[in-house]
Tab-separated table of C-alpha atoms in Angstrom:
chain	number	residue	atom	x	y	z
Z	1	MET	CA	-0.253	0.138	0.101
Z	2	ASN	CA	2.701	2.336	0.585
Z	3	GLU	CA	4.119	2.016	-2.949
Z	4	VAL	CA	0.202	2.667	-3.943
Z	5	GLU	CA	0.184	5.917	-1.960
Z	6	ASP	CA	3.371	7.261	-3.204
Z	7	VAL	CA	1.863	6.704	-6.845
Z	8	TYR	CA	-1.051	8.591	-5.868
Z	9	LEU	CA	0.819	11.276	-4.356
Z	10	VAL	CA	3.097	11.762	-7.099
Z	11	GLU	CA	-0.149	11.938	-9.482
Z	12	ASN	CA	-1.703	14.470	-7.126
Z	13	CYS	CA	1.392	16.552	-7.187
Z	14	LEU	CA	1.712	16.458	-11.004
Z	15	GLN	CA	-2.008	18.016	-10.853
Z	16	GLY	CA	-0.844	21.231	-9.049
Z	17	ASP	CA	-1.430	19.610	-5.554
Z	18	ILE	CA	2.101	20.767	-3.804
Z	19	GLN	CA	0.960	19.332	-0.175
Z	20	SER	CA	1.291	15.878	-1.757
Z	21	PHE	CA	4.524	16.262	-2.278
Z	22	GLU	CA	5.487	17.999	0.872
Z	23	ILE	CA	4.089	14.435	2.157
Z	24	LEU	CA	6.638	12.602	0.214
Z	25	VAL	CA	9.645	14.725	1.551
Z	26	ASN	CA	8.192	14.215	5.229
Z	27	LYS	CA	8.397	10.707	4.388
Z	28	TYR	CA	11.702	10.474	2.703
Z	29	GLN	CA	13.849	13.307	3.954
Z	30	LYS	CA	15.310	11.387	6.897
Z	31	PRO	CA	16.422	8.182	4.768
Z	32	ILE	CA	17.513	10.121	1.881
Z	33	PHE	CA	19.346	12.464	3.813
Z	34	ASN	CA	21.151	9.323	5.968
Z	35	ALA	CA	22.039	8.057	2.458
Z	36	ALA	CA	23.838	11.135	1.573
Z	37	LEU	CA	25.290	11.421	4.946
Z	38	ARG	CA	26.795	8.055	5.067
Z	39	LEU	CA	28.071	8.550	1.368
Z	40	CYS	CA	29.590	12.062	2.119
Z	41	ASN	CA	30.382	11.876	5.921
Z	42	ASP	CA	29.448	15.399	6.418
Z	43	PHE	CA	26.216	16.901	7.632
Z	44	ASP	CA	25.892	20.231	5.520
Z	45	ASN	CA	27.075	18.611	2.510
Z	46	ALA	CA	24.786	15.745	3.248
Z	47	GLN	CA	22.043	18.506	3.713
Z	48	ASP	CA	22.857	20.043	0.173
Z	49	ILE	CA	22.895	16.936	-1.301
Z	50	ALA	CA	19.460	15.977	0.045
Z	51	GLN	CA	17.840	18.984	-0.563
Z	52	SER	CA	19.198	18.665	-4.708
Z	53	ALA	CA	17.934	15.173	-4.900
Z	54	PHE	CA	14.349	16.301	-3.473
Z	55	VAL	CA	14.335	19.438	-6.033
Z	56	LYS	CA	15.648	17.053	-8.851
Z	57	ALA	CA	12.831	14.828	-7.997
Z	58	TYR	CA	10.122	17.399	-8.211
Z	59	ASP	CA	11.550	18.672	-11.403
Z	60	LYS	CA	11.420	15.292	-13.025
Z	61	LEU	CA	8.214	13.909	-11.540
Z	62	GLU	CA	6.774	13.554	-14.934
Z	63	LYS	CA	9.501	10.839	-15.727
Z	64	PHE	CA	8.548	8.524	-12.844
Z	65	ASN	CA	7.705	5.564	-13.848
Z	66	PRO	CA	5.232	3.959	-11.516
Z	67	LYS	CA	6.391	0.124	-12.530
Z	68	TYR	CA	9.075	1.161	-9.755
Z	69	LYS	CA	8.801	2.227	-6.247
Z	70	PHE	CA	9.041	6.025	-5.613
Z	71	PHE	CA	11.740	5.486	-2.632
Z	72	SER	CA	13.820	3.469	-5.361
Z	73	TRP	CA	13.824	6.384	-8.165
Z	74	ILE	CA	14.532	9.208	-5.475
Z	75	TYR	CA	17.200	7.272	-4.307
Z	76	ARG	CA	18.650	6.667	-7.503
Z	77	ILE	CA	18.621	10.407	-7.672
Z	78	VAL	CA	20.279	10.952	-4.160
Z	79	ILE	CA	22.767	8.379	-5.270
Z	80	ASN	CA	23.917	10.076	-8.470
Z	81	GLU	CA	23.981	13.756	-6.471
Z	82	ALA	CA	26.571	11.994	-3.868
Z	83	ILE	CA	28.784	10.427	-6.665
Z	84	ASN	CA	28.948	13.854	-8.322
Z	85	PHE	CA	29.580	15.383	-4.809
Z	86	LEU	CA	32.575	12.838	-4.130
Z	87	HIS	CA	34.342	13.588	-7.324
Z	88	GLN	CA	34.162	17.100	-6.953
Z	89	ASN	CA	35.262	17.181	-3.447
Z	90	LYS	CA	37.933	13.962	-3.546
Z	91	LYS	CA	39.198	14.603	0.007
Z	92	ARG	CA	37.608	13.270	3.171
Z	93	GLN	CA	35.475	15.523	5.448
Z	94	GLU	CA	35.665	15.329	9.124
Z	95	LEU	CA	32.093	14.394	10.498
Z	96	ASP	CA	30.325	17.454	11.939
Z	97	ASP	CA	29.430	17.496	15.410
Z	98	ASN	CA	25.719	18.357	15.381
Z	99	ILE	CA	24.863	14.850	15.270
Z	100	ILE	CA	21.378	14.278	17.060
Z	101	LEU	CA	21.906	10.837	19.035
Z	102	ASP	CA	19.251	8.600	20.593
Z	103	ASP	CA	18.190	9.128	24.042
Z	104	ASN	CA	20.245	6.479	25.933
Z	105	SER	CA	22.507	7.154	28.713
Z	106	PRO	CA	25.454	9.026	28.654
Z	107	GLU	CA	27.455	5.719	28.843
Z	108	GLN	CA	25.659	4.038	26.467
Z	109	GLU	CA	25.587	6.949	24.305
Z	110	TYR	CA	29.401	7.476	24.479
Z	111	GLU	CA	29.950	3.579	23.259
Z	112	GLN	CA	27.249	3.822	20.833
Z	113	SER	CA	28.795	6.939	19.234
Z	114	GLU	CA	32.143	5.550	19.401
Z	115	ILE	CA	31.423	2.689	17.417
Z	116	ASN	CA	29.249	4.822	15.240
Z	117	GLU	CA	32.050	6.796	14.541
Z	118	LYS	CA	34.342	3.757	13.822
Z	119	ILE	CA	32.130	2.067	11.307
Z	120	ARG	CA	31.212	5.627	9.652
Z	121	ASP	CA	34.894	6.329	9.600
Z	122	ALA	CA	35.343	2.608	7.986
Z	123	LEU	CA	32.791	3.383	5.435
Z	124	MET	CA	34.490	6.405	4.389
Z	125	GLN	CA	37.730	4.200	3.904
Z	126	ILE	CA	36.237	2.004	1.165
Z	127	GLU	CA	35.283	2.542	-2.398
Z	128	PRO	CA	32.394	4.903	-2.720
Z	129	ASN	CA	30.640	2.148	-5.086
Z	130	TYR	CA	31.434	-0.200	-2.506
Z	131	ARG	CA	29.949	2.430	0.240
Z	132	ILE	CA	26.849	2.899	-2.112
Z	133	LEU	CA	25.798	-1.083	-1.818
Z	134	ILE	CA	26.592	-1.181	1.808
Z	135	GLU	CA	24.407	1.942	2.078
Z	136	LEU	CA	21.535	0.115	-0.151
Z	137	LYS	CA	21.586	-3.339	1.437
Z	138	HIS	CA	22.256	-2.596	4.764
Z	139	PHE	CA	20.773	0.598	5.539
Z	140	GLN	CA	17.988	0.640	3.208
Z	141	ASN	CA	17.411	-2.868	3.191
Z	142	CYS	CA	16.924	-2.737	-0.236
Z	143	SER	CA	16.449	-6.087	-2.339
Z	144	TYR	CA	19.026	-7.105	-4.987
Z	145	SER	CA	16.710	-6.178	-7.542
Z	146	GLU	CA	15.859	-3.142	-6.123
Z	147	ILE	CA	19.541	-2.026	-5.839
Z	148	GLY	CA	19.713	-3.297	-9.532
Z	149	TYR	CA	17.111	-0.932	-10.661
Z	150	ILE	CA	18.842	2.207	-8.475
Z	151	LEU	CA	22.045	1.388	-9.769
Z	152	ASP	CA	20.991	0.295	-13.494
Z	153	ILE	CA	23.486	-2.878	-13.235
Z	154	PRO	CA	22.182	-6.420	-13.337
Z	155	GLU	CA	21.164	-8.507	-10.295
Z	156	LYS	CA	23.847	-10.745	-10.709
Z	157	LYS	CA	26.638	-7.798	-10.598
Z	158	VAL	CA	24.728	-6.330	-7.367
Z	159	LYS	CA	25.366	-9.764	-5.662
Z	160	SER	CA	29.149	-10.109	-6.830
Z	161	ARG	CA	29.652	-6.330	-6.074
Z	162	LEU	CA	27.978	-6.559	-2.502
Z	163	TYR	CA	30.272	-9.646	-1.332
Z	164	THR	CA	33.365	-7.537	-2.483
Z	165	ALA	CA	32.041	-4.542	-0.648
Z	166	ARG	CA	31.423	-6.354	2.521
Z	167	GLN	CA	34.841	-8.134	2.420
Z	168	ALA	CA	36.364	-4.808	1.773
Z	169	LEU	CA	34.259	-3.179	4.720
Z	170	GLY	CA	35.600	-6.347	6.769
Z	171	LYS	CA	38.969	-5.540	6.256
Z	172	VAL	CA	38.645	-2.086	7.389
Z	173	LEU	CA	36.700	-2.973	10.635
Z	174	LEU	CA	39.505	-5.241	11.419
Z	175	LYS	CA	42.407	-2.927	10.794
Z	176	ILE	CA	40.589	-0.135	12.935
Z	177	GLY	CA	40.012	-2.916	15.574
Z	178	ILE	CA	36.572	-3.068	15.611
Z	179	LYS	CA	36.086	-6.607	14.896
S	1	MET	CA	28.071	-27.061	-5.840
S	2	THR	CA	31.560	-24.987	-5.877
S	3	GLU	CA	33.327	-23.188	-3.177
S	4	LYS	CA	31.966	-19.880	-4.820
S	5	ASP	CA	28.463	-21.128	-4.549
S	6	TYR	CA	28.734	-21.730	-1.182
S	7	ILE	CA	30.360	-18.204	-0.307
S	8	ASP	CA	26.786	-17.090	-2.087
S	9	LEU	CA	25.024	-18.880	0.350
S	10	MET	CA	26.902	-17.419	3.064
S	11	HIS	CA	25.886	-13.861	1.974
S	12	ARG	CA	22.422	-14.854	1.227
S	13	GLU	CA	21.961	-16.507	4.710
S	14	VAL	CA	22.948	-13.066	6.109
S	15	ASP	CA	20.363	-11.384	4.029
S	16	GLY	CA	17.572	-13.831	5.264
S	17	LEU	CA	17.050	-15.127	1.752
S	18	LEU	CA	17.912	-19.108	2.305
S	19	SER	CA	15.227	-21.446	2.064
S	20	GLU	CA	15.536	-24.448	4.769
S	21	THR	CA	17.365	-26.928	2.371
S	22	GLU	CA	20.012	-24.171	1.357
S	23	LYS	CA	20.494	-23.386	5.341
S	24	VAL	CA	21.310	-27.134	5.841
S	25	LYS	CA	23.268	-27.311	2.921
S	26	LEU	CA	25.481	-24.592	4.304
S	27	GLN	CA	25.510	-25.932	7.689
S	28	GLN	CA	26.487	-29.412	6.423
S	29	TYR	CA	29.449	-27.736	4.239
S	30	LEU	CA	30.411	-25.692	6.973
S	31	ASN	CA	30.927	-28.413	9.313
S	32	LYS	CA	32.584	-30.488	6.677
S	33	ASN	CA	35.144	-27.591	5.963
S	34	PRO	CA	35.738	-25.428	9.050
S	35	ARG	CA	38.054	-22.946	7.499
S	36	PHE	CA	35.246	-21.537	5.817
S	37	ASN	CA	33.568	-20.838	9.185
S	38	ASP	CA	35.932	-18.089	10.069
S	39	LEU	CA	35.050	-16.370	6.442
S	40	TYR	CA	31.125	-17.078	7.704
S	41	GLN	CA	31.646	-15.545	11.025
S	42	GLU	CA	33.458	-12.243	9.075
S	43	ILE	CA	30.846	-11.694	6.833
S	44	ILE	CA	28.058	-12.348	9.692
S	45	GLN	CA	29.934	-9.764	12.017
S	46	THR	CA	30.584	-7.170	9.001
S	47	ALA	CA	27.135	-7.297	8.410
S	48	ASP	CA	25.969	-7.022	11.999
S	49	LEU	CA	28.296	-3.963	12.338
S	50	ALA	CA	27.164	-2.511	9.423
S	51	ASN	CA	23.648	-2.738	10.614
S	52	ARG	CA	24.285	-0.731	13.756
S	53	ILE	CA	24.710	2.660	12.499
S	54	ASP	CA	21.665	4.751	13.825
S	55	ASP	CA	19.930	6.987	11.651
S	56	VAL	CA	20.339	10.783	12.756
S	57	ASP	CA	17.438	13.146	12.214
S	58	PRO	CA	17.987	15.477	9.149
S	59	PRO	CA	18.243	19.038	10.079
S	60	LEU	CA	14.923	20.895	10.775
S	61	ASN	CA	15.082	23.542	8.179
S	62	LEU	CA	15.784	20.683	5.053
S	63	LYS	CA	12.275	20.430	4.469
S	64	LYS	CA	11.324	24.508	4.431
S	65	ASN	CA	14.419	24.887	2.253
S	66	ILE	CA	13.220	21.713	-0.105
S	67	LEU	CA	9.800	23.806	-0.767
S	68	ASN	CA	10.921	27.075	-0.745
S	69	SER	CA	13.500	25.808	-3.670
S	70	ILE	CA	11.020	24.215	-6.081
S	71	ASP	CA	8.565	25.966	-8.340
S	72	SER	CA	4.969	24.873	-6.692
S	73	ASN	CA	3.281	26.464	-9.857
S	74	ARG	CA	5.307	23.625	-12.027
S	75	TYR	CA	2.609	21.488	-12.360
S	76	HIS	CA	-0.347	23.786	-11.629
S	77	THR	CA	-3.449	23.289	-13.460
S	78	ASN	CA	-5.931	25.779	-14.731
S	79	ASP	CA	-8.560	26.963	-12.219
S	80	ALA	CA	-10.974	27.797	-14.622
S	81	VAL	CA	-10.922	24.004	-16.242
S	82	GLY	CA	-13.277	22.179	-13.944
S	83	ARG	CA	-13.268	18.863	-13.055
S	84	GLU	CA	-15.195	17.827	-16.326
S	85	ARG	CA	-13.171	18.218	-19.106
S	86	SER	CA	-13.664	17.439	-22.900
S	87	LEU	CA	-11.558	14.587	-24.143
S	88	LEU	CA	-9.704	17.153	-26.677
S	89	LEU	CA	-8.658	19.684	-23.819
S	90	ASP	CA	-7.929	16.933	-21.464
S	91	TRP	CA	-5.790	14.838	-23.730
S	92	PHE	CA	-4.004	18.235	-25.319
S	93	THR	CA	-2.870	18.784	-21.934
S	94	SER	CA	-1.776	15.383	-20.587
S	95	LYS	CA	1.547	13.577	-21.085
S	96	ASN	CA	0.208	11.369	-23.927
S	97	SER	CA	-1.097	13.964	-25.751
S	98	ARG	CA	2.122	13.372	-28.205
S	99	VAL	CA	0.987	9.772	-28.869
S	100	VAL	CA	-2.551	10.730	-29.267
S	101	LEU	CA	-1.646	13.628	-31.848
S	102	ALA	CA	0.548	11.121	-33.529
S	103	PHE	CA	-1.997	8.732	-33.723
S	104	ALA	CA	-5.075	11.247	-35.076
S	105	ALA	CA	-2.335	12.700	-37.339
S	106	GLY	CA	-1.476	9.178	-38.713
S	107	LEU	CA	-5.021	8.220	-38.843
S	108	LEU	CA	-5.815	11.040	-40.807
S	109	VAL	CA	-3.043	11.158	-43.407
S	110	GLY	CA	-3.972	7.452	-43.564
S	111	ILE	CA	-7.426	7.883	-44.643
S	112	ILE	CA	-6.530	10.583	-47.173
S	113	LEU	CA	-3.823	8.024	-48.800
S	114	TYR	CA	-6.215	5.239	-48.684
S	115	SER	CA	-8.784	7.131	-50.429
S	116	VAL	CA	-6.038	8.098	-53.206
S	117	PHE	CA	-5.434	4.422	-53.326
S	118	ILE	CA	-9.147	3.558	-54.068
S	119	ILE	CA	-9.438	6.189	-56.883
S	120	ASP	CA	-5.900	5.282	-58.447
S	121	ALA	CA	-6.081	1.912	-57.538
S	122	GLY	CA	-4.748	1.142	-61.226
S	123	GLN	CA	-2.014	3.608	-61.760
S	124	ASN	CA	-0.374	3.661	-58.372
S	125	GLN	CA	0.884	0.137	-57.797
S	126	GLN	CA	3.860	1.274	-56.389
S	127	LEU	CA	1.639	2.385	-53.035
S	128	ASN	CA	0.953	-1.430	-52.447
S	129	ASN	CA	4.267	-1.766	-51.330
S	130	LEU	CA	4.853	1.267	-48.861
S	131	ASN	CA	4.978	0.459	-45.523
S	132	PHE	CA	2.880	3.348	-44.157
S	133	TYR	CA	4.223	3.091	-40.450
S	134	GLY	CA	7.344	5.057	-40.973
S	135	THR	CA	5.482	7.792	-43.059
S	136	ILE	CA	2.334	8.228	-40.841
S	137	GLY	CA	4.319	9.053	-37.441
S	138	ILE	CA	3.611	6.062	-35.736
S	139	PRO	CA	7.078	4.264	-34.724
S	140	GLU	CA	6.484	0.268	-35.597
S	141	ASN	CA	7.787	-0.706	-31.800
S	142	VAL	CA	5.385	1.687	-30.263
S	143	ASN	CA	4.233	0.732	-26.647
S	144	PHE	CA	0.636	2.217	-27.439
S	145	LYS	CA	-1.440	-0.542	-28.530
S	146	MET	CA	-5.382	-1.754	-28.233
S	147	LEU	CA	-5.226	-4.738	-25.912
S	148	ASP	CA	-8.883	-6.141	-26.346
S	149	GLN	CA	-12.174	-5.173	-27.784
S	150	ILE	CA	-15.662	-6.225	-27.050
S	151	SER	CA	-19.243	-5.361	-28.279
S	152	HIS	CA	-22.145	-6.065	-25.949
S	153	GLU	CA	-25.710	-6.033	-27.658
S	154	SER	CA	-28.870	-6.896	-25.529
S	155	SER	CA	-32.215	-5.447	-25.009
S	156	ALA	CA	-30.531	-3.619	-21.450
S	157	LEU	CA	-27.357	-2.279	-23.033
S	158	ASN	CA	-25.617	-1.749	-26.484
S	159	GLY	CA	-22.249	-0.828	-27.367
S	160	HIS	CA	-18.579	-1.373	-27.268
S	161	ILE	CA	-15.551	-1.336	-24.775
S	162	ARG	CA	-11.962	-0.902	-25.930
S	163	LEU	CA	-8.769	-1.631	-23.619
S	164	PHE	CA	-5.664	0.180	-24.345
S	165	LYS	CA	-2.339	0.383	-22.997
S	166	TYR	CA	0.626	2.719	-22.864
S	167	ASP	CA	3.563	1.616	-21.010
S	168	ALA	CA	2.133	1.663	-17.443
S	169	ILE	CA	-1.030	3.151	-18.130
S	170	ILE	CA	-4.396	0.913	-19.131
S	171	TRP	CA	-7.361	2.414	-20.056
S	172	PHE	CA	-10.961	1.349	-21.363
S	173	GLU	CA	-12.697	3.433	-23.886
S	174	ILE	CA	-16.581	2.819	-23.246
S	175	ASN	CA	-19.023	3.780	-25.162
S	176	LEU	CA	-22.630	2.281	-23.942
S	177	THR	CA	-26.032	2.725	-24.260
S	178	PRO	CA	-28.202	1.576	-21.476
S	179	THR	CA	-31.846	1.089	-21.854
S	180	THR	CA	-32.191	0.584	-17.900
S	181	GLN	CA	-30.019	1.172	-14.977
S	182	CYS	CA	-26.748	-0.873	-15.213
S	183	ASP	CA	-23.730	-1.559	-13.303
S	184	LEU	CA	-20.209	-2.079	-14.693
S	185	ILE	CA	-18.273	-3.944	-12.041
S	186	PHE	CA	-14.450	-4.040	-12.540
S	187	SER	CA	-12.732	-6.745	-10.547
S	188	PHE	CA	-8.476	-6.847	-10.191
S	189	ASP	CA	-5.511	-7.228	-8.211
S	190	GLN	CA	-5.119	-3.922	-6.770
S	191	SER	CA	-1.838	-4.761	-5.616
S	192	ILE	CA	-0.853	-4.619	-9.754
S	193	LEU	CA	-3.411	-2.248	-10.915
S	194	ARG	CA	-4.723	0.870	-9.231
S	195	PHE	CA	-7.666	2.843	-10.524
S	196	SER	CA	-6.773	6.389	-11.585
S	197	ASP	CA	-9.588	8.485	-13.408
S	198	LEU	CA	-12.750	8.648	-15.215
S	199	LYS	CA	-12.713	10.932	-18.165
S	200	PRO	CA	-15.665	11.737	-19.637
S	201	LEU	CA	-15.787	12.058	-23.563
S	202	ASP	CA	-19.016	13.343	-23.638
S	203	TYR	CA	-21.764	14.671	-21.219
S	204	THR	CA	-21.894	11.336	-19.271
S	205	GLN	CA	-23.892	10.775	-16.124
S	206	THR	CA	-22.290	7.944	-13.954
S	207	MET	CA	-21.959	7.117	-10.592
S	208	ILE	CA	-18.636	5.692	-9.300
S	209	ASP	CA	-17.896	3.691	-6.324
S	210	ASN	CA	-14.251	2.565	-5.845
S	211	GLY	CA	-14.652	-0.345	-3.040
S	212	GLN	CA	-11.926	-2.199	-1.493
S	213	SER	CA	-11.781	-5.362	-4.105
S	214	ASN	CA	-13.431	-3.798	-6.916
S	215	LEU	CA	-14.611	-0.557	-8.873
S	216	LYS	CA	-18.276	0.017	-9.687
S	217	ILE	CA	-19.627	2.193	-12.382
S	218	THR	CA	-23.341	2.883	-12.626
S	219	LEU	CA	-24.708	3.638	-15.984
S	220	TYR	CA	-28.235	5.745	-16.453
S	221	GLU	CA	-28.161	6.973	-19.904
S	222	PRO	CA	-26.042	6.770	-22.857
S	223	SER	CA	-22.231	7.337	-21.591
S	224	ARG	CA	-18.761	7.548	-23.504
S	225	PHE	CA	-16.158	7.915	-21.039
S	226	LEU	CA	-12.319	6.693	-20.290
S	227	LEU	CA	-11.533	4.619	-17.148
S	228	LEU	CA	-8.063	5.150	-16.357
S	229	PHE	CA	-5.713	2.563	-14.405
S	230	THR	CA	-1.999	2.505	-13.680
S	231	GLN	CA	0.239	-0.831	-13.774
S	232	LEU	CA	2.068	-0.289	-10.319
S	233	THR	CA	4.380	-3.713	-11.402
S	234	PRO	CA	5.349	-5.257	-14.708
S	235	GLU	CA	3.132	-8.384	-14.114
S	236	ASN	CA	0.396	-9.949	-16.315
S	237	THR	CA	-3.105	-9.827	-14.608
S	238	LEU	CA	-6.504	-10.366	-15.513
S	239	LEU	CA	-9.079	-7.606	-15.176
S	240	ASP	CA	-12.597	-9.003	-14.934
S	241	LEU	CA	-15.694	-7.030	-16.035
S	242	LYS	CA	-19.371	-7.712	-15.206
S	243	ILE	CA	-21.853	-6.047	-16.912
S	244	ALA	CA	-25.151	-6.223	-14.976
S	245	PRO	CA	-28.193	-4.346	-15.854
S	246	LYS	CA	-31.014	-4.275	-13.570
S	247	SER	CA	-33.362	-6.245	-15.927
S	248	GLU	CA	-31.016	-8.912	-17.202
S	249	GLU	CA	-28.420	-11.535	-15.932
S	250	PRO	CA	-24.777	-10.124	-15.532
S	251	THR	CA	-22.385	-11.145	-18.478
S	252	ILE	CA	-18.430	-11.219	-17.364
S	253	TYR	CA	-16.012	-10.366	-19.825
S	254	ASN	CA	-12.180	-11.241	-19.085
S	255	PHE	CA	-9.399	-8.548	-20.114
S	256	PRO	CA	-5.970	-10.203	-19.883
S	257	VAL	CA	-3.342	-7.215	-19.361
S	258	ARG	CA	0.414	-8.223	-20.201
S	259	GLN	CA	3.163	-6.269	-19.269
S	260	ASN	CA	5.165	-4.523	-22.382
């Protein structure tokens, strides 16, 4: 029903109902922003990337094919935006301090934030293409076929690249002492 | 199975995609080949760690910035045009208008050329060999096609129904004249097809009831309209239509809808 709702909202947008687009933004701003954040590792840049992705999605709304999930479609856009950003800004950026954490105890928060930071760090040390695969599979829980659609590669390639991405991440996690 | 196949099983196990049989196969393999246990544990640990990163909340002004950056009038429809639109105005402003215009232009040219052909049949033999598709503006492999058509003739209802498809858009062109109140009940898999709209081609008095499992249109008088559906997933499916006039036994028609 989620996908049906999204198709309905897109159709309403195309009829001039801007509030339907606002609903879509409400629904997807968090995962889209987090995708951008995990890919570029900078809060401000992630905001720019996410904003740019939504604006582009709005401009290209007529091209949305309801055969596919709206989320997969906009995800494709944010991935492309992030890749463009990474190409233009090749050096790594430090993680911004303004990250909102869950309401745990201070010790839990510290441990969790330390692990999170190390894992984010490890992610930034693998190639962007592998990072994207980890993002799509582990953070967005996309199926192999959805990943194939988003990245425009065959499902078989998704599997083999994902396996390699996991190996690459595993090596880095071992190197930084988190495993 | 090769080593590579078992590594594939390990990754798919982490993704929760193994059947019970495959799980047993994998476990048997790991029992026989303990050195692969390390690899398996590494894959599990990596996936587990990757899953642990929490999402963060986006900045509070992200949504506001997005909405301020877009042109809210980009898809704005003309307020002077009411919900009830003529076919011409509606189709000219719709995204399918190019297809319809190409089809209409092609039909017109085809009729003119055909009439020329009839008059000059003896003198223009070479016309017989022409492939008109390229010259009348419709590419041969266009996705616009008529899937089916039926004619219904009874004391309570006469007319025809045509089913068209263009990419993920499916529509019925309905042209029916009832002599008594008549229900058209469309049943379809709502995970594959979704009813989008009814567009009158003529003045049409109908009632629409979009229920959970079907769509009911009640006709009271001669009616010409389009019924639009969106195909949500690229699967073959069946759309059933029950024509149920008040004074007659219902008739059921099946319309197969195939993916492109």
